[in-house]
PDB file of C-alpha atoms in Angstrom:
ATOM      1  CA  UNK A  26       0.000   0.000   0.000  1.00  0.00           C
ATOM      2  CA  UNK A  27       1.191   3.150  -1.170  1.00  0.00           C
ATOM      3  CA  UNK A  28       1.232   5.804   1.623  1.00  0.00           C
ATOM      4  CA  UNK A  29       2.119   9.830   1.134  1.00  0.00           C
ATOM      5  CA  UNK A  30       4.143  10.151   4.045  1.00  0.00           C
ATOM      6  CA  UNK A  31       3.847  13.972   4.330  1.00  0.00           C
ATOM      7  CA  UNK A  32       1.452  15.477   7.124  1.00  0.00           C
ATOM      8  CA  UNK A  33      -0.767  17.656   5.820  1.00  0.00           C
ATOM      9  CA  UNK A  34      -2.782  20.246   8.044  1.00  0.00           C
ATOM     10  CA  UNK A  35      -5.300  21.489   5.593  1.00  0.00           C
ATOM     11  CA  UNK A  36      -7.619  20.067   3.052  1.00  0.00           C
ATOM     12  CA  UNK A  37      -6.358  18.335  -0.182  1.00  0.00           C
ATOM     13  CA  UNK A  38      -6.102  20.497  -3.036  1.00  0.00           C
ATOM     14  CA  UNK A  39      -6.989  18.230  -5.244  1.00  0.00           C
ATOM     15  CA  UNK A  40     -10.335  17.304  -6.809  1.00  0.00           C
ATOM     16  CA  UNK A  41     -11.777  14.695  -3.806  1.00  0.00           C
ATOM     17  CA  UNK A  42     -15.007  13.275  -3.456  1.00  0.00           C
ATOM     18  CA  UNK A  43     -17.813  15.644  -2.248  1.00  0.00           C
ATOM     19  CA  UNK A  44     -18.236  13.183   1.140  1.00  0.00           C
ATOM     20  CA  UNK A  45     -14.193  13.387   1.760  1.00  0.00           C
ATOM     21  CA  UNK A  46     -14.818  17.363   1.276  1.00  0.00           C
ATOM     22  CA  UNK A  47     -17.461  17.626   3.504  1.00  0.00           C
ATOM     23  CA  UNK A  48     -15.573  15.930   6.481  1.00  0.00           C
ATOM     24  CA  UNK A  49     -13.314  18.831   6.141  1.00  0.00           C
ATOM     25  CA  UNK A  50     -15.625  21.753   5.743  1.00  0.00           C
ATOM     26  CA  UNK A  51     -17.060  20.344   8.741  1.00  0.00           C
ATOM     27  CA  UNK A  52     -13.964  19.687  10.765  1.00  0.00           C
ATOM     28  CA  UNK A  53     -13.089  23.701   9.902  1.00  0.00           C
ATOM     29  CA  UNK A  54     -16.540  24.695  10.665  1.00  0.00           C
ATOM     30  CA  UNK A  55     -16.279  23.745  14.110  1.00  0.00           C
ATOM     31  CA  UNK A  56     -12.665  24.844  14.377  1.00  0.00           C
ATOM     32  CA  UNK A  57     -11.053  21.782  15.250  1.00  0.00           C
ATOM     33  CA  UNK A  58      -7.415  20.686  13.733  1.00  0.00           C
ATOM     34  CA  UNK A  59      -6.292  17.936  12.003  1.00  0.00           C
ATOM     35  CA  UNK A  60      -3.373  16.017  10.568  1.00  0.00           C
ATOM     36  CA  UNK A  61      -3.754  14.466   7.368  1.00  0.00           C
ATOM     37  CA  UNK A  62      -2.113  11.925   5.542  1.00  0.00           C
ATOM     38  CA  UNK A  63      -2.952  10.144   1.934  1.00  0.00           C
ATOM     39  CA  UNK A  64      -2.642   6.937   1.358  1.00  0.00           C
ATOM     40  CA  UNK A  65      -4.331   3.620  -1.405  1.00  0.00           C
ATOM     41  CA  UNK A  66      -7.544   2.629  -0.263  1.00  0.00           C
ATOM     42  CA  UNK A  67      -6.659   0.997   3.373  1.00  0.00           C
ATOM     43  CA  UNK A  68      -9.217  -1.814   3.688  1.00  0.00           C
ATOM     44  CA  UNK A  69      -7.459  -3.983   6.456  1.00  0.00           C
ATOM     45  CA  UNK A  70      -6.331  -3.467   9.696  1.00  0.00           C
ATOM     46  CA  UNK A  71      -2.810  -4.204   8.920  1.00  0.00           C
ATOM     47  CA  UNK A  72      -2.661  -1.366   6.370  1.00  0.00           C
ATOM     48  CA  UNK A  73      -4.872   1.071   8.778  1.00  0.00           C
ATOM     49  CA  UNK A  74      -2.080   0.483  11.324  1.00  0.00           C
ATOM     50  CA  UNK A  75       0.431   1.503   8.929  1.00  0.00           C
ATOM     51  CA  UNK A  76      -0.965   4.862   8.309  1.00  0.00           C
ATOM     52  CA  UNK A  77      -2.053   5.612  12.048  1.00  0.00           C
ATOM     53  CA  UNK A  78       1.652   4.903  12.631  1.00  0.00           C
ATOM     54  CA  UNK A  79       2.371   7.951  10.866  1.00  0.00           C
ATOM     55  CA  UNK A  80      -0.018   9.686  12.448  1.00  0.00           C
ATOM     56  CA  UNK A  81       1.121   8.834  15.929  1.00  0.00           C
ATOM     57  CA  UNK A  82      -2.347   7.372  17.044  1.00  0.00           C
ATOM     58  CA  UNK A  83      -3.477   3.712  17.977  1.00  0.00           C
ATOM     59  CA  UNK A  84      -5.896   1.948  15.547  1.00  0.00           C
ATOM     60  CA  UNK A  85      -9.673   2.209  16.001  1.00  0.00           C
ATOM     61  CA  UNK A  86     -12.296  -0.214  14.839  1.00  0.00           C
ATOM     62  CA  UNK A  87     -15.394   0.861  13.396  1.00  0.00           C
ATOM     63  CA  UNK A  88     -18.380  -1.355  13.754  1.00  0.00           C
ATOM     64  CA  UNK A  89     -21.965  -0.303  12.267  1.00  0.00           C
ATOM     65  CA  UNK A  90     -24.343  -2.925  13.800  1.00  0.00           C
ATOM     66  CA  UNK A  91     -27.952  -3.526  14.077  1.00  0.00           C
ATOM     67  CA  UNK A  92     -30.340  -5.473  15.769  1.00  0.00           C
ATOM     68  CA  UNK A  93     -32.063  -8.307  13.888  1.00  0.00           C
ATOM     69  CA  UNK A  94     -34.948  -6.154  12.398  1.00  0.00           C
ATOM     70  CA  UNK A  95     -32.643  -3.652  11.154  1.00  0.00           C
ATOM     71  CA  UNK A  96     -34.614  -1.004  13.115  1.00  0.00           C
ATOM     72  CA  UNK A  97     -31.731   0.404  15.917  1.00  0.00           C
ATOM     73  CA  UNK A  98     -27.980   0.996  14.628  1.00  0.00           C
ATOM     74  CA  UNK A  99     -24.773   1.285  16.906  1.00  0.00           C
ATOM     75  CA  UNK A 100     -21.504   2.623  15.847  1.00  0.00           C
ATOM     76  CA  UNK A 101     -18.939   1.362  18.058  1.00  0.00           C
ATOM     77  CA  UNK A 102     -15.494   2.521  17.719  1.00  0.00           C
ATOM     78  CA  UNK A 103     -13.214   0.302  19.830  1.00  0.00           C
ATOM     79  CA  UNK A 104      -9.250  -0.373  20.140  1.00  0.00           C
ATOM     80  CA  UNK A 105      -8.009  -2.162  17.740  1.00  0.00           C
ATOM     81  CA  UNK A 106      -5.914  -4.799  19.947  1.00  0.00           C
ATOM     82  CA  UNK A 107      -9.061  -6.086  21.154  1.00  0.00           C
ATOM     83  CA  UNK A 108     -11.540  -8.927  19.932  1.00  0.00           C
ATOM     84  CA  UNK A 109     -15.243  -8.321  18.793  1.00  0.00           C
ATOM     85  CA  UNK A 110     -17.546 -10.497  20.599  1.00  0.00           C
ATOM     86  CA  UNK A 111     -20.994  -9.818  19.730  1.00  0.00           C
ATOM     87  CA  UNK A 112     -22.906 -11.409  22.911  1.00  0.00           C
ATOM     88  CA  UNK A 113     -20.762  -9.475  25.332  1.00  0.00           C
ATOM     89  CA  UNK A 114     -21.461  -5.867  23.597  1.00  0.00           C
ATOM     90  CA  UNK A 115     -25.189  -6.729  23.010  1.00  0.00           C
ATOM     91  CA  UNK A 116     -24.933  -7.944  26.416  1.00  0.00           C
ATOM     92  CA  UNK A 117     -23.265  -4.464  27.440  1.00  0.00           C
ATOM     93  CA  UNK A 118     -26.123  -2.858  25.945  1.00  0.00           C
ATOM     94  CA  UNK A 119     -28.951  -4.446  26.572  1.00  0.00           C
ATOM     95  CA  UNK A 120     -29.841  -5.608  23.341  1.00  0.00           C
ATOM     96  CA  UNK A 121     -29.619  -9.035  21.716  1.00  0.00           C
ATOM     97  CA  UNK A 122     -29.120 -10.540  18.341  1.00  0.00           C
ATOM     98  CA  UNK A 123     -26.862  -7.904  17.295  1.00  0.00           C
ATOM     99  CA  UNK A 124     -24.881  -8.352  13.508  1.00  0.00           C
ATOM    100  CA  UNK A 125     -23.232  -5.929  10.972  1.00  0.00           C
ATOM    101  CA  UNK A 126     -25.024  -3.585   9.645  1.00  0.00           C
ATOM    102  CA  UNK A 127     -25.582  -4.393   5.675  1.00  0.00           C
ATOM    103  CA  UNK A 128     -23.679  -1.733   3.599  1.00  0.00           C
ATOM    104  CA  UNK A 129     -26.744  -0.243   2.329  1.00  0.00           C
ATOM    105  CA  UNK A 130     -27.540   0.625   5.678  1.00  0.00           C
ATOM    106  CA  UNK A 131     -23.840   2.594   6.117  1.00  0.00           C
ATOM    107  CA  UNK A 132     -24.693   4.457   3.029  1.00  0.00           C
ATOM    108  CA  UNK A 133     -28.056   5.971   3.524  1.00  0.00           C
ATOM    109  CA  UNK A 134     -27.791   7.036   7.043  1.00  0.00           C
ATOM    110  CA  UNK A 135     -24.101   7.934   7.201  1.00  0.00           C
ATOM    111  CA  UNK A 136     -23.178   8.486   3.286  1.00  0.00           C
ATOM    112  CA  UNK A 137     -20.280   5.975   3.609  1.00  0.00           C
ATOM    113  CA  UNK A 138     -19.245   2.636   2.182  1.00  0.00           C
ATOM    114  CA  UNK A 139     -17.275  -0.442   3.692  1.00  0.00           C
ATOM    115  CA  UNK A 140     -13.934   0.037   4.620  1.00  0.00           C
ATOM    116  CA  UNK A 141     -14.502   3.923   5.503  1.00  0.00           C
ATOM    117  CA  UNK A 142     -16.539   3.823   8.384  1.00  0.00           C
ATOM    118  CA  UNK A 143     -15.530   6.707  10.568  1.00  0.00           C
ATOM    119  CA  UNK A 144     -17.289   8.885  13.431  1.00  0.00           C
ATOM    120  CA  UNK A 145     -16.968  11.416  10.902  1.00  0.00           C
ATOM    121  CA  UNK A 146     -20.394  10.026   8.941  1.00  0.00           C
ATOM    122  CA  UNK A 147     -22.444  10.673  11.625  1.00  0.00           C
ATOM    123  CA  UNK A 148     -22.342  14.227  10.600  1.00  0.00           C
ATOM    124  CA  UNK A 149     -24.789  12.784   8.114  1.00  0.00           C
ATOM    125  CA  UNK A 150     -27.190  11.302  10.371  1.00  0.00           C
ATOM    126  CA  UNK A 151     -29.435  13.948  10.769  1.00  0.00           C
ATOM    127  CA  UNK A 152     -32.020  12.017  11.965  1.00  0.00           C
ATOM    128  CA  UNK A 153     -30.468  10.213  14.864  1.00  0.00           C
ATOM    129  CA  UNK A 154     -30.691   6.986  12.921  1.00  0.00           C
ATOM    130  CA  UNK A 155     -27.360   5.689  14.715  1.00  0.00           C
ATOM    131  CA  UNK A 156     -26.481   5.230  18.845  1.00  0.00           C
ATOM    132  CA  UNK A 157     -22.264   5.762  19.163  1.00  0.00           C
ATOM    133  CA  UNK A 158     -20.868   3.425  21.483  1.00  0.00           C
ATOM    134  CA  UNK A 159     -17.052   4.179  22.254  1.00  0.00           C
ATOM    135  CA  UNK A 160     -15.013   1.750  24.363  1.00  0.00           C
ATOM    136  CA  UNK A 161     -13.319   3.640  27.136  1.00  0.00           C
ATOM    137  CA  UNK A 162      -9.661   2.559  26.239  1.00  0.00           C
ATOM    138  CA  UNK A 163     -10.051   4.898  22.647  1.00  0.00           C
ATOM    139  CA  UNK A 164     -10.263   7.781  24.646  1.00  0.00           C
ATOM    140  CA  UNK A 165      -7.217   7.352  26.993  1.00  0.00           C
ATOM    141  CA  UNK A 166      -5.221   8.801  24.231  1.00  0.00           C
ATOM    142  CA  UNK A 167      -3.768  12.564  23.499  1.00  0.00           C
ATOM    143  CA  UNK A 168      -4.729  11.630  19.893  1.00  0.00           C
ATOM    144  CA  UNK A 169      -7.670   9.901  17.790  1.00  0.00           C
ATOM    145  CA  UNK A 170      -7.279   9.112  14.188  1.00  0.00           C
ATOM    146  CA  UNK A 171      -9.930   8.200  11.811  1.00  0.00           C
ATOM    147  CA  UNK A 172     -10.813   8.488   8.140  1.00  0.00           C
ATOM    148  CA  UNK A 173     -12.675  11.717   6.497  1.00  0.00           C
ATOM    149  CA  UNK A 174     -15.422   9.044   5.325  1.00  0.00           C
ATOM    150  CA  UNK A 175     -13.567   7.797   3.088  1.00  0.00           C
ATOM    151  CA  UNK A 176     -10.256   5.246   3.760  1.00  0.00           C
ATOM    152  CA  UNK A 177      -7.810   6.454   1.228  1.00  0.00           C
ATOM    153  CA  UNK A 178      -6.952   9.642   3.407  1.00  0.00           C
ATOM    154  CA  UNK A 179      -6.943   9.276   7.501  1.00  0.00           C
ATOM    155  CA  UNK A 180      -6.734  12.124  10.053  1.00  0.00           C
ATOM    156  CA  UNK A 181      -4.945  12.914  13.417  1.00  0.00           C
ATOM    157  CA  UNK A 182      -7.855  15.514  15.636  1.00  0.00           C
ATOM    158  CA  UNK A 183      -7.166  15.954  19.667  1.00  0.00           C
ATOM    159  CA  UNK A 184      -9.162  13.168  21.543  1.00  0.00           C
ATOM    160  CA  UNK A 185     -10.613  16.323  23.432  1.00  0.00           C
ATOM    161  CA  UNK A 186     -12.051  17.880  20.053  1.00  0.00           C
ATOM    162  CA  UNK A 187     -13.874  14.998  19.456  1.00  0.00           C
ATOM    163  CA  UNK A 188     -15.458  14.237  22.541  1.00  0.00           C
ATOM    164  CA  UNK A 189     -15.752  18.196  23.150  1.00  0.00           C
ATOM    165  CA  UNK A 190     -16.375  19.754  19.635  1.00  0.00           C
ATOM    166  CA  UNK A 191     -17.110  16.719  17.294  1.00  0.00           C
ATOM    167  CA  UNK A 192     -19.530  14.768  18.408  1.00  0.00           C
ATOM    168  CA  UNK A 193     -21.675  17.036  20.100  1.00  0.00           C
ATOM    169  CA  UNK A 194     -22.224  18.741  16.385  1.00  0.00           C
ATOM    170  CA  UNK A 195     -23.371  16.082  14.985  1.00  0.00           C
ATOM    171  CA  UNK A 196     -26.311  16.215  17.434  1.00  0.00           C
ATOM    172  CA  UNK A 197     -25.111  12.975  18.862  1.00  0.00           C
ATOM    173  CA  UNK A 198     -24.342  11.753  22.345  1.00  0.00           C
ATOM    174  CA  UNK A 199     -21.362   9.391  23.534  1.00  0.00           C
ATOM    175  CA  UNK A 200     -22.189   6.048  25.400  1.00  0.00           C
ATOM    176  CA  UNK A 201     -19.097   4.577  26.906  1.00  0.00           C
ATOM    177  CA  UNK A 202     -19.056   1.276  27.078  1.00  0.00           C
ATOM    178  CA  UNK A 203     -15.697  -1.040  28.549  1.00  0.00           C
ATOM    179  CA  UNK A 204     -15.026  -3.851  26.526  1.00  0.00           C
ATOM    180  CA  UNK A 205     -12.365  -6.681  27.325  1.00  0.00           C
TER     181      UNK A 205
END
């Protein structure tokens, strides 16, 4: 995987798509920060953790779930070291027969595909459509690093913009959750 080395603190000046544009217009909007970094489409873990390196930030999964009837949807962004066990989050949250979210569901209430799942979307839930679930051990960090919904660029923002600034504008509320 090619990777651009160079840490950028603005937006690309390149054409982008309009989603990857939009994570930045926000981002500025709210005044928060970032590094940036380019990079080929990063669709593992292996090659997320090669571009977080760079950044200086631990890797983050991003889960969209949903419960059997597809009618409630949880992000959950968790440390990468760790294992997803399905029982013990739905367990955690009190709801049961949890799965992944199909991708159709990723695009129409966060405008995102597979492999670019990033707190970032919910900026386009406007309708509350998704509950965010963090796992306490992302947050212990000076630094969180995620994709501008879309996974061939990732960015560095201050773990207290996100919690502080980020997430409360996209009309969204954290629910910390400890996973093992």
């Amino acid at each position: 995987m090619y990777i651009d080395k160079t840490l950028y603190t603005s937006r690309p000046e390149n054409e982008r798509l309009p989603k990857e544009m939009r994570s930045y217009d926000f981002l500025e909007s709210i005044g928060v920060p970032y590094v940036r970094i380019d990079h080929d489409a990063a669709n593992t873990m292996e090659e997320c953790a090669k571009a977080k390196e760079i950044l200086g930030v631990k890797i983050c999964k991003n889960l969209l779930l949903c419960n059997s009837q597809k009618t409630k949807f949880y992000m959950l962004l968790m440390s990468g070291d760790k294992q997803f066990v399905t029982k013990d989050f739905s367990k955690k949250i009190g709801s049961s027969r949890l799965s992944f979210a199909p991708p159709e569901f990723m695009e129409k209430f966060l405008d995102i595909t597979p492999g670019s799942l990033s707190v970032l979307g919910l900026m386009n839930d406007t309708e509350n459509n998704v509950t965010l679930y963090i796992d306490r051990d992302v947050v212990n960090d000076e630094y969180f690093g995620c994709h501008p919904c879309i996974n061939t660029s990732s960015i560095r923002i201050s773990t207290d913009d996100l919690l502080n600034k980020v997430i409360p504008a996209t009309n969204h509320e954290v629910n910390f959750v400890v996973l093992d």
